Short mmCIF file of C-alpha atoms in Angstrom, two decimals:
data_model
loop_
_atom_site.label_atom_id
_atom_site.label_comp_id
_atom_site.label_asym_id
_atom_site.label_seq_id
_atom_site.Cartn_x
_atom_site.Cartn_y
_atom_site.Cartn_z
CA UNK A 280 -34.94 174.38 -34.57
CA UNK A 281 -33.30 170.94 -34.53
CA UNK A 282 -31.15 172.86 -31.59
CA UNK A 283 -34.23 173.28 -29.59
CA UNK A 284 -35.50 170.18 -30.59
CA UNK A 285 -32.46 168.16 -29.29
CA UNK A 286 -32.55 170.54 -26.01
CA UNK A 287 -36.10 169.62 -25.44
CA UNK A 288 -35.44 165.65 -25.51
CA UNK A 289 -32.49 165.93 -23.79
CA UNK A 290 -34.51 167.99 -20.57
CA UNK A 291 -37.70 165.77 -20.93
CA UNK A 292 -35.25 162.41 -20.86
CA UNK A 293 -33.56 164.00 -17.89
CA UNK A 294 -36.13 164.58 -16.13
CA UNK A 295 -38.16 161.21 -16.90
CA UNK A 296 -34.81 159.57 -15.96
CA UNK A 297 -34.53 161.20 -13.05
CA UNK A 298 -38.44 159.99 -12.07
CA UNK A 299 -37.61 156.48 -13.13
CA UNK A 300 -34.71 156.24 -11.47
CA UNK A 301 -36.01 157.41 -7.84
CA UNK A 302 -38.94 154.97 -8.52
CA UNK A 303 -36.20 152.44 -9.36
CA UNK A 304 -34.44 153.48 -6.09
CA UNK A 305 -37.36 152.99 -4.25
CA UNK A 306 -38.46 149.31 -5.94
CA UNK A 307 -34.79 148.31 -5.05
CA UNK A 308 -35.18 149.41 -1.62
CA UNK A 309 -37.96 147.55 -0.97
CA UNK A 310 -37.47 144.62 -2.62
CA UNK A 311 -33.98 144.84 -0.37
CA UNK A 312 -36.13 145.31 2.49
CA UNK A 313 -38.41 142.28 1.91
CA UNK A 314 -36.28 139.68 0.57
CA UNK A 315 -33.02 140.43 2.35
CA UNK A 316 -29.47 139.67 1.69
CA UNK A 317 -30.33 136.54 0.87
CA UNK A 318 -33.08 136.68 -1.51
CA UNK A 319 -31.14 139.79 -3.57
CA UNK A 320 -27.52 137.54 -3.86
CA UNK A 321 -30.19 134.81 -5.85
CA UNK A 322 -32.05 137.45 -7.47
CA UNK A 323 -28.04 138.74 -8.85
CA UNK A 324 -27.24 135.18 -9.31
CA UNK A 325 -29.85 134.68 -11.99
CA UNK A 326 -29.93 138.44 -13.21
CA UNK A 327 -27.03 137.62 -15.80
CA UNK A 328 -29.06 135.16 -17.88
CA UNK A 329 -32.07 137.38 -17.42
CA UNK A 330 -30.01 140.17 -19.07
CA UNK A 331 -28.59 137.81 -21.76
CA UNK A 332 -31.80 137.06 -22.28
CA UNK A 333 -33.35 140.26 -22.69
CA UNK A 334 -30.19 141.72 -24.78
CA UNK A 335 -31.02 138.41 -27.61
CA UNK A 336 -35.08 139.08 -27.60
CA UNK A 337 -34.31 143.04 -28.50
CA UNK A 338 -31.74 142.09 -31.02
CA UNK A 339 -30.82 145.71 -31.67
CA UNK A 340 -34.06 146.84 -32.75
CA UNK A 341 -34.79 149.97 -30.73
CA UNK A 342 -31.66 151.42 -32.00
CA UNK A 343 -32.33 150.10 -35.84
CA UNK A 344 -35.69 151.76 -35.33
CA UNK A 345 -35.03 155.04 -34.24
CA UNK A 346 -31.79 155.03 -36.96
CA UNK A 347 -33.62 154.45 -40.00
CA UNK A 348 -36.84 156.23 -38.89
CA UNK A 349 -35.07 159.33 -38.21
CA UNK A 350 -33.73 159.55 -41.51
CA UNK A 351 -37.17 159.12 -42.57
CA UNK A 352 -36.37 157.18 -45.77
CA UNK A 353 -38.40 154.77 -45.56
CA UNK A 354 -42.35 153.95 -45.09
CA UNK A 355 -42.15 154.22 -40.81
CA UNK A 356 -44.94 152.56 -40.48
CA UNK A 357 -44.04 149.78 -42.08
CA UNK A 358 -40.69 149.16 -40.72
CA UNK A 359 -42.45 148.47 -37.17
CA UNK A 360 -45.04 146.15 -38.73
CA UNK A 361 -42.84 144.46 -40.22
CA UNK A 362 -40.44 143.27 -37.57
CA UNK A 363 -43.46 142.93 -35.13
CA UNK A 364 -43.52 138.78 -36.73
CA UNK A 365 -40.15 138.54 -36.88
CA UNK A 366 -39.73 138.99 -33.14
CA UNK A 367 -42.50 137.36 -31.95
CA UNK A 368 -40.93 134.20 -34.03
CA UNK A 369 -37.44 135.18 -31.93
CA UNK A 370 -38.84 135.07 -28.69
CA UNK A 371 -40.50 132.04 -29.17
CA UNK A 372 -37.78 130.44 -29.53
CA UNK A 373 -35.90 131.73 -27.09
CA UNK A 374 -38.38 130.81 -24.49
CA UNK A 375 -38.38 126.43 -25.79
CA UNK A 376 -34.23 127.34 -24.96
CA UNK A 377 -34.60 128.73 -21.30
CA UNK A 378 -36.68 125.83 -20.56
CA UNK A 379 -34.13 123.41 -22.35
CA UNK A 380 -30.86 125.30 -20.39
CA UNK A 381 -32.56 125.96 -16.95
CA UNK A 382 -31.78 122.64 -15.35
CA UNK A 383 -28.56 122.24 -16.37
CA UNK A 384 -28.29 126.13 -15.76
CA UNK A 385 -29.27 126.20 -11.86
CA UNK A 386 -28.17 122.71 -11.15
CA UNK A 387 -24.95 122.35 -12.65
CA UNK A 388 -23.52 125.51 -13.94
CA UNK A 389 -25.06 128.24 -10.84
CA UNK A 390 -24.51 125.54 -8.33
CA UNK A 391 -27.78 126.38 -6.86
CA UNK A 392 -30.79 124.43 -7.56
CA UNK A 393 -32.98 127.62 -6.34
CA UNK A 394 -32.36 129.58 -9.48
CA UNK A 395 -34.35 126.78 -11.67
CA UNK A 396 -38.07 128.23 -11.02
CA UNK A 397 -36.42 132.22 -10.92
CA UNK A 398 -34.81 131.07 -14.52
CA UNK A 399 -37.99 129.66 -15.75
CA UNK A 400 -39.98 132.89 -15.06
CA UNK A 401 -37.85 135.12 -17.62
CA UNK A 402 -39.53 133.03 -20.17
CA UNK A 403 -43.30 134.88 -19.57
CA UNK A 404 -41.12 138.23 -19.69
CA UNK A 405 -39.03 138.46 -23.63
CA UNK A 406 -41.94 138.62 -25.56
CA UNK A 407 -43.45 142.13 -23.62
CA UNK A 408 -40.37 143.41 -23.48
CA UNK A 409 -39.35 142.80 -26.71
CA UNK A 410 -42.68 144.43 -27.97
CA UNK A 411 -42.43 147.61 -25.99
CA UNK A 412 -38.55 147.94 -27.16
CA UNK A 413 -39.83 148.20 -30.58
CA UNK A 414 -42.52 150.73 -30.07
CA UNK A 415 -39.83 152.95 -28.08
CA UNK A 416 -37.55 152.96 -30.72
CA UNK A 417 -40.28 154.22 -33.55
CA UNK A 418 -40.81 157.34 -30.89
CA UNK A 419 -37.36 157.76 -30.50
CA UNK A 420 -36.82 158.19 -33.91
CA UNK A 421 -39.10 160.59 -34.08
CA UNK A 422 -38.01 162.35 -31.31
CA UNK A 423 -40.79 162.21 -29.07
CA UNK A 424 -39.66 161.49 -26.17
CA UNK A 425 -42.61 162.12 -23.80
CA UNK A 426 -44.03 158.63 -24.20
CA UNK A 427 -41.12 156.78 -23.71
CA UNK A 428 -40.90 158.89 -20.59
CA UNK A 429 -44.20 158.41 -19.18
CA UNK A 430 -44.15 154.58 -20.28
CA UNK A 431 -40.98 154.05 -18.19
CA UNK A 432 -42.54 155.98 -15.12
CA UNK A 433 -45.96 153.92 -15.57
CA UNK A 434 -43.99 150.58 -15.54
CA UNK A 435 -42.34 151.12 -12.59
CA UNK A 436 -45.43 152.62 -10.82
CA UNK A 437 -46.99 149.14 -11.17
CA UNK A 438 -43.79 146.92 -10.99
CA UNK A 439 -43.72 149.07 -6.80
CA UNK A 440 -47.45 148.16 -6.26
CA UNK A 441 -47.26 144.56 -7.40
CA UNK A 442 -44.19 144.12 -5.13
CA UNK A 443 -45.64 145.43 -2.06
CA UNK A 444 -48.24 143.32 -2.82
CA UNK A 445 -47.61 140.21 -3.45
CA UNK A 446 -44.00 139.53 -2.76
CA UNK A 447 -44.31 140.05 1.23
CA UNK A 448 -47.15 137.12 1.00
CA UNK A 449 -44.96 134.82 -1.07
CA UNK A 450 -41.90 135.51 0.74
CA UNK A 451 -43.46 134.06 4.13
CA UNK A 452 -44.20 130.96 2.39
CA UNK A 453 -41.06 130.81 0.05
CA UNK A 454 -38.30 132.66 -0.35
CA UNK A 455 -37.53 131.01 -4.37
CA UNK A 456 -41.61 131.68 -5.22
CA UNK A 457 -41.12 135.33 -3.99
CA UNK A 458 -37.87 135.59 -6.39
CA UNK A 459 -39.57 133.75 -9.10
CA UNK A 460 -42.37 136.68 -8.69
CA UNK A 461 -40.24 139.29 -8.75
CA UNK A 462 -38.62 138.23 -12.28
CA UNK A 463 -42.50 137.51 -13.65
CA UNK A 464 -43.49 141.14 -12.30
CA UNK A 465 -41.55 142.24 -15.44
CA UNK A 466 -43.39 141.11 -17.57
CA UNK A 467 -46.96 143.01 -16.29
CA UNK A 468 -44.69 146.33 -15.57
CA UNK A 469 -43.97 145.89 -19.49
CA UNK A 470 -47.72 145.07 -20.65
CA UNK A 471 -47.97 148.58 -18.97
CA UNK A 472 -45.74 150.20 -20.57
CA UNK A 473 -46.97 149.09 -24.42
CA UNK A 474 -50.25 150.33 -23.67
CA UNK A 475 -49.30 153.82 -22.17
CA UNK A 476 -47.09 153.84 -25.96
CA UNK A 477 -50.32 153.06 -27.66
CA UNK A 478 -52.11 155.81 -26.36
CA UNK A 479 -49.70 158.07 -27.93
CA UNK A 480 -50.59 157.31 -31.23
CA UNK A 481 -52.51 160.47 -32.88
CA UNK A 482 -55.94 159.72 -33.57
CA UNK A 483 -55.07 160.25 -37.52
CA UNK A 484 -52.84 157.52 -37.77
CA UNK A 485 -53.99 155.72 -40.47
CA UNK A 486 -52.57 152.24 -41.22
CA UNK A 487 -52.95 151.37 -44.80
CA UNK A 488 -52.28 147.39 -46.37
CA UNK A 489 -49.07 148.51 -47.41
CA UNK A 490 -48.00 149.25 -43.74
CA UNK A 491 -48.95 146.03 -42.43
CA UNK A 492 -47.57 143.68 -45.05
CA UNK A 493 -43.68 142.63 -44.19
CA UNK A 494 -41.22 144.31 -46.49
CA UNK A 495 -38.70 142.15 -46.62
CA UNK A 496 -36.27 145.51 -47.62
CA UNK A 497 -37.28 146.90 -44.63
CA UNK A 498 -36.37 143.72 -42.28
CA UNK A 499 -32.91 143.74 -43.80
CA UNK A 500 -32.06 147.24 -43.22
CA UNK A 501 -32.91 146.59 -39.98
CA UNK A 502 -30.95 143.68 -39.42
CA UNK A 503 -28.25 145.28 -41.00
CA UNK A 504 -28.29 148.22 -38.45
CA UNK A 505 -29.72 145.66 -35.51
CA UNK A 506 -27.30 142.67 -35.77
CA UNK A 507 -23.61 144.94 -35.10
CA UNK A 508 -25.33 147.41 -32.48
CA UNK A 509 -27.25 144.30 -30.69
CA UNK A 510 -23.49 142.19 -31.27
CA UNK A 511 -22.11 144.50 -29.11
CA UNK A 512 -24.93 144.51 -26.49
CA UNK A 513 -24.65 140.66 -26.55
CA UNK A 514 -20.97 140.36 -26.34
CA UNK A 515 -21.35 142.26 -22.60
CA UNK A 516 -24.10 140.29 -21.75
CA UNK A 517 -22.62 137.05 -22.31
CA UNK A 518 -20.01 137.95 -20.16
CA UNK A 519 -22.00 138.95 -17.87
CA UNK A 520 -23.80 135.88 -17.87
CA UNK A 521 -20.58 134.27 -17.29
CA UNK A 522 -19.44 136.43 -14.61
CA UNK A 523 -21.23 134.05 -11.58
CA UNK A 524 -20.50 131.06 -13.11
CA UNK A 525 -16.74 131.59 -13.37
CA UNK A 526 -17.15 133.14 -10.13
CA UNK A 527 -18.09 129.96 -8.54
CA UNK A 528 -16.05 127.80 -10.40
CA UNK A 529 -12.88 129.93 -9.78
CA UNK A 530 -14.51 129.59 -5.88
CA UNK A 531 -14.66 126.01 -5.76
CA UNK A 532 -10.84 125.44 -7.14
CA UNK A 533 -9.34 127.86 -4.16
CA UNK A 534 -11.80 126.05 -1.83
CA UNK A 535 -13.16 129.71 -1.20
CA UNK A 536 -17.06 128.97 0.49
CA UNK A 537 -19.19 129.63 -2.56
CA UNK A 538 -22.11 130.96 -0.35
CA UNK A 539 -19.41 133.44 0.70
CA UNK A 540 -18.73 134.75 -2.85
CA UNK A 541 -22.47 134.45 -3.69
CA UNK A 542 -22.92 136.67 -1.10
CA UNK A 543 -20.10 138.98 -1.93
CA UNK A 544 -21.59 139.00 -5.58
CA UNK A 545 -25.00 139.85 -4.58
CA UNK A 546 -23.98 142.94 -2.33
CA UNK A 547 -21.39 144.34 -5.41
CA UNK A 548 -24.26 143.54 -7.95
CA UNK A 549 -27.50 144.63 -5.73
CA UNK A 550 -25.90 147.49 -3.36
CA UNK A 551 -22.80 149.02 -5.15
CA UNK A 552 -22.76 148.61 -9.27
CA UNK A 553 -26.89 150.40 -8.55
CA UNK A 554 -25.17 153.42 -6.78
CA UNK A 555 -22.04 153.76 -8.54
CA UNK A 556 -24.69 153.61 -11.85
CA UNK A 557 -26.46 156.58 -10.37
CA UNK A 558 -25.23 159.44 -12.14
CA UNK A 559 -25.93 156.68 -15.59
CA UNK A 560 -29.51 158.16 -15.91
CA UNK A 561 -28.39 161.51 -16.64
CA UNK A 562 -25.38 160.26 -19.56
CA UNK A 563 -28.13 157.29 -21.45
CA UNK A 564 -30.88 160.12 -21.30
CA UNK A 565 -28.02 162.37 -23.08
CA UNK A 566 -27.03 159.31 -25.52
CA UNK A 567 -30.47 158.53 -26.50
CA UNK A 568 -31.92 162.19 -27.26
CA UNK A 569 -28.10 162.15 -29.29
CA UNK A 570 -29.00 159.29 -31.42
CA UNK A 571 -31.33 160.48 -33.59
CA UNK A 572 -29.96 164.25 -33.80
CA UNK A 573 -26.39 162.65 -35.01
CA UNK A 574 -28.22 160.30 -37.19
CA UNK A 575 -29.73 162.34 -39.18
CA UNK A 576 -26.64 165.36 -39.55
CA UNK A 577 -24.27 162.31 -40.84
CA UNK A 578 -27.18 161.07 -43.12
CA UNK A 579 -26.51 164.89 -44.63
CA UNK A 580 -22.76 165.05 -44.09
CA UNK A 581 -22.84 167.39 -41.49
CA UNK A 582 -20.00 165.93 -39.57
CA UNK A 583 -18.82 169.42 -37.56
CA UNK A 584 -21.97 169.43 -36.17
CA UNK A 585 -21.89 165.36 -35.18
CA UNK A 586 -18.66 166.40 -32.99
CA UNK A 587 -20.72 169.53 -31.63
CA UNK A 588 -22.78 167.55 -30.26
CA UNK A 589 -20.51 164.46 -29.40
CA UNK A 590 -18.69 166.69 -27.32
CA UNK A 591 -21.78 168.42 -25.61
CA UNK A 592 -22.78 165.40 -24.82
CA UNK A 593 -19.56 163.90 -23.21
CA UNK A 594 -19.05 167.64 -21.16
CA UNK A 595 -22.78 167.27 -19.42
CA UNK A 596 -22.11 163.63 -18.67
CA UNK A 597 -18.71 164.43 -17.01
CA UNK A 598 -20.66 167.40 -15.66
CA UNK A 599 -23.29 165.47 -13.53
CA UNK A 600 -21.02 161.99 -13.19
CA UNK A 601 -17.89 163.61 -11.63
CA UNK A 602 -19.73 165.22 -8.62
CA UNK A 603 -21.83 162.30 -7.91
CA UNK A 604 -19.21 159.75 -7.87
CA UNK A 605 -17.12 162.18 -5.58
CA UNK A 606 -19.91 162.69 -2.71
CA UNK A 607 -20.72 158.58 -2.77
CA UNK A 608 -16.65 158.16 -2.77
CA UNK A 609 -16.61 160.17 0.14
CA UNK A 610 -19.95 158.92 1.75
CA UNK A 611 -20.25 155.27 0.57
CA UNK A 612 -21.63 154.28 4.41
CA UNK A 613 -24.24 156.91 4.50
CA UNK A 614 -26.14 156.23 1.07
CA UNK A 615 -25.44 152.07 1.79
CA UNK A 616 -27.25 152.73 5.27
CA UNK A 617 -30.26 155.22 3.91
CA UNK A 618 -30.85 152.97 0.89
CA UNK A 619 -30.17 149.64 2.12
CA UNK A 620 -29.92 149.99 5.83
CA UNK A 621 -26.56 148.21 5.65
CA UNK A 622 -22.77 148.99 5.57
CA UNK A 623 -21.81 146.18 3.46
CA UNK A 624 -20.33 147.63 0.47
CA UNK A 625 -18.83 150.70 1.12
CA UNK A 626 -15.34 149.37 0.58
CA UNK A 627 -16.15 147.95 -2.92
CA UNK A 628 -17.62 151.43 -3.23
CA UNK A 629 -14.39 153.07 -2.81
CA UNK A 630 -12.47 150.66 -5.21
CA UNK A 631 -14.54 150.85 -8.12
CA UNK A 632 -15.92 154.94 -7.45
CA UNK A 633 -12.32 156.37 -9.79
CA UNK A 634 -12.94 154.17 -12.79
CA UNK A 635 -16.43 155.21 -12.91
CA UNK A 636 -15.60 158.16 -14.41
CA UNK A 637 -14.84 156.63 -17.40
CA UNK A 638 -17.57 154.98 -17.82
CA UNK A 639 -19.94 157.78 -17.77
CA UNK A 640 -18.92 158.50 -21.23
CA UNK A 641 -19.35 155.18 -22.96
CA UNK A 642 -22.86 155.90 -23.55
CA UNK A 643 -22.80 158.94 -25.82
CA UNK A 644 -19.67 157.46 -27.54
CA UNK A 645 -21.23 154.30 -28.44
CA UNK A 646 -24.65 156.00 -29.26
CA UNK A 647 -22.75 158.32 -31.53
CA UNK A 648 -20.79 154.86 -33.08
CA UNK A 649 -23.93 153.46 -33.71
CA UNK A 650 -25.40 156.87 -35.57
CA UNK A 651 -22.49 157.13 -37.85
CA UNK A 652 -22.56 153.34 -39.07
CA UNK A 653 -19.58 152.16 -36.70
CA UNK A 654 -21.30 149.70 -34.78
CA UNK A 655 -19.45 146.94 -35.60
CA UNK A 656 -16.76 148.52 -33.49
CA UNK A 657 -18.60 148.32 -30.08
CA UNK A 658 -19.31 144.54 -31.17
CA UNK A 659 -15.19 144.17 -32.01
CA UNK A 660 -14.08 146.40 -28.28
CA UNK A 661 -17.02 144.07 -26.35
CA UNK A 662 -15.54 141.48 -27.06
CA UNK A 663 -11.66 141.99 -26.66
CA UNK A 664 -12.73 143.64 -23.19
CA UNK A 665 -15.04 140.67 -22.18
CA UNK A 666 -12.90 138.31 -22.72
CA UNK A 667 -9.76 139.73 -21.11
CA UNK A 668 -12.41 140.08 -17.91
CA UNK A 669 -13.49 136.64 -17.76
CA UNK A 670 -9.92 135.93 -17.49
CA UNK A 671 -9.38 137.84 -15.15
CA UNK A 672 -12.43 136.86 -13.03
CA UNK A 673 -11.42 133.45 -13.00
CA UNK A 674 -7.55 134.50 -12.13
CA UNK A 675 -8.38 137.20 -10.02
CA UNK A 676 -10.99 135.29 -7.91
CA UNK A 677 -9.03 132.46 -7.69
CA UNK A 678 -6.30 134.40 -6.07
CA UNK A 679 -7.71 137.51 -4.94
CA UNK A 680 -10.88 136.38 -4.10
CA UNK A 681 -14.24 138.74 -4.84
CA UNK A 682 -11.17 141.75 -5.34
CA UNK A 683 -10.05 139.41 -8.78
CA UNK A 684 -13.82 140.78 -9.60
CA UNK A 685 -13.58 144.11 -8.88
CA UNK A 686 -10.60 144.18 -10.86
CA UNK A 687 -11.99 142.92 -13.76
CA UNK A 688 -15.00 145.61 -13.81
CA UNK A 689 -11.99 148.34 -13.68
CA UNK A 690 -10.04 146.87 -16.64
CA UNK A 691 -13.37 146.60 -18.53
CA UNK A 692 -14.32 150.00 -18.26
CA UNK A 693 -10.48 151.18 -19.29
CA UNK A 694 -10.57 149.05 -22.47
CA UNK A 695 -14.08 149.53 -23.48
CA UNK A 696 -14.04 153.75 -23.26
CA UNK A 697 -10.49 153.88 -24.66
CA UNK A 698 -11.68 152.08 -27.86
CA UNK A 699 -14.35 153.72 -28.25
CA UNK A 700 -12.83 157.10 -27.87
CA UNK A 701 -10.64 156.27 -30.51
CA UNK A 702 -12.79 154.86 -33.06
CA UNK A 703 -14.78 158.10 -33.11
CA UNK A 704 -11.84 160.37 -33.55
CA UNK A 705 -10.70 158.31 -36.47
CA UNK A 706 -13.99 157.95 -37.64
CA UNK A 707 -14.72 161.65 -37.73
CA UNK A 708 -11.32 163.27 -38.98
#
């Protein structure tokens, strides 16, 4: 049964995945299409603190969620309810911050005063996002997967029709209001996606005083399992928040043209990390129907069965990832021109394509880390690996130019899958 079970997620996350990410594909195309080279390299520019952003107003609690719900030990109900305040409190404050940091953000650390308005709209996003991360991690936990699937495909059905709507307009009168846009967009796509969740609650769901009223046990267990998986979530988004300004700065020391390596930036970060990421849907559809499934059999001691399905998991994501990344190798003009109807690209494509392999497994590794209490390890190999690549970002650029970058993704994925590899092993001896 819990076979089956894990089968069944596993084929209805695939296949949702697979939905999303053509939908994705298309969004990206058009939004390529519309705001040109230009308008994606600031869109990547401010991406990093969007992500940072994003990583802080989750804090780990889709993953704390689905942990403690799956081992159904607790009252379920209650353990959304009662973090529901607790991040609405969170992402108020993060949004007085990003309008504190934006100015000195765009104008002094970016270098371009056009990310200040694009900055300013990730504010409206955190607190739907944040929402709707929560309410996918209570259905993850209980393995029903459908309405995370069908909330994802939703979202991005309205994120496409709002684009072709209203970006074209606003990008004929300005290009930073149509960037702006496409960063608020989020947070309607999201509004979506909370309601389609809602609808997926059965009709005999009863909700009871007891539910509603924060536990504060609850709120700690779930900061306990929240703070060292969203540490090492954080860790990589910092960096990656980083990553541009180091970029520039390591730019303006070797008197490289910083609207060169902007624009170098934007193609690696808008054409080649999306298409080298392909074959991603597949391994975090894996990782995620893994979660709960390993959760649970190490709640019970069942820790043959954890490497079972540790190491099903990493042969189907070397399965689909190893093919893929060989055909766009080989063929890195061909999908650059259908997708993006450009060649740029296509030898960044062929630099980074080997190491990619490695990185398709990171996913079910760190998902099984955080199901056997071990997150605290992805926190500790985050931040040893982003370090070591912001060094080597700023050495590498200012030397090697946007290659010092590409080298520092490579060296990133080495360290971070290595760890990982072998904190599981000696975690499950």
């Amino acid at each position: 049964m819990k076979k089956e079970k894990f089968l069944i997620s596993t084929i209805i996350l695939i296949i949702g995945g697979a939905i999303t990410k053509i939908l994705g594909m298309v969004i990206r195309i058009i939004m390529t299409r519309i705001v040109g080279t230009e308008g994606i390299s600031l869109y990547m520019l401010i991406f990093p603190t969007f992500a940072l952003f994003m990583t802080i107003s989750q804090l780990g609690f889709p993953v704390a969620i689905s942990k403690l719900v799956a081992e159904d030990n607790h009252n379920n109900k209650n353990i959304v309810f009662s973090i529901i305040p607790f991040s609405l409190i969170l992402n108020i404050i993060l949004m007085i911050i990003i309008f504190i940091i934006a100015p000195i953000l765009s104008f002094k650390l970016l270098k371009d005063p056009r990310c200040y308005y694009p900055i300013l709209a990730i504010a409206i996003v955190l607190p739907f996002d944040s929402l709707s991360s929560i309410l996918r991690g209570y259905f993850f936990g209980k393995q029903k997967m459908l309405p995370h699937v069908l909330s994802n495909i939703f979202e991005q059905i309205i994120r496409l029709i709002l684009i072709v709507t209203i970006i074209p307009t606003l990008f004929n009168k300005n290009l930073i209001y149509a960037v702006s846009c496409l960063v608020s967009i989020n947070a309607i796509s999201e509004f979506t996606s909370i309601f389609i969740l809602f609808l997926f609650i059965p009709k005999s769901f009863k909700i009871t005083k007891s539910d509603i009223k924060p536990n504060v046990f609850n709120i700690k267990e779930i900061l306990r399992i929240a703070i060292p998986t969203t540490g090492g979530r954080l860790i990589g988004s910092i960096g990656y928040f980083f990553e541009p300004i180091i970029l520039t700065a390591a730019a303006t020391l070797s008197n490289i043209s910083i609207l060169g390596i902007t624009k170098e930036y934007g193609i690696i970060e808008g054409y080649v990390m999306p298409l080298l990421l392909l074959p991603s849907f597949f391994t975090n559809a894996i990782s995620s129907a893994l979660l709960p499934v390993i959760s649970n059999a190490y709640f019970n001691k069942k820790n043959e069965y954890v490497k079972k399905k540790l190491k099903q998991a990493i042969f189907f994501s070397l399965v689909i990832g190893i093919p893929i990344t060989i055909i766009i190798f080989i063929f890195p003009e061909y999908f650059l021109q259908l997708i993006y109807k450009t060649k740029e690209g296509a030898t960044y494509i062929r630099f980074l394509a080997p190491i990619f392999i490695l990185y398709y497994i990171q996913a079910p590794l760190a998902s099984t880390l955080q199901s056997i209490n071990r997150a605290k390890y992805i926190m500790i190999d985050n931040t040893i690996s982003i370090l070591l690549k912001c060094l080597i970002i700023f050495i590498g650029a200012y030397f090697m130019g946007i290659y010092g970058f590409l080298a520092s993704i490579s060296i990133n994925i080495l360290i971070v899958t290595l760890c990982h590899l072998n904190h599981v092993k000696n975690a499950l001896k």
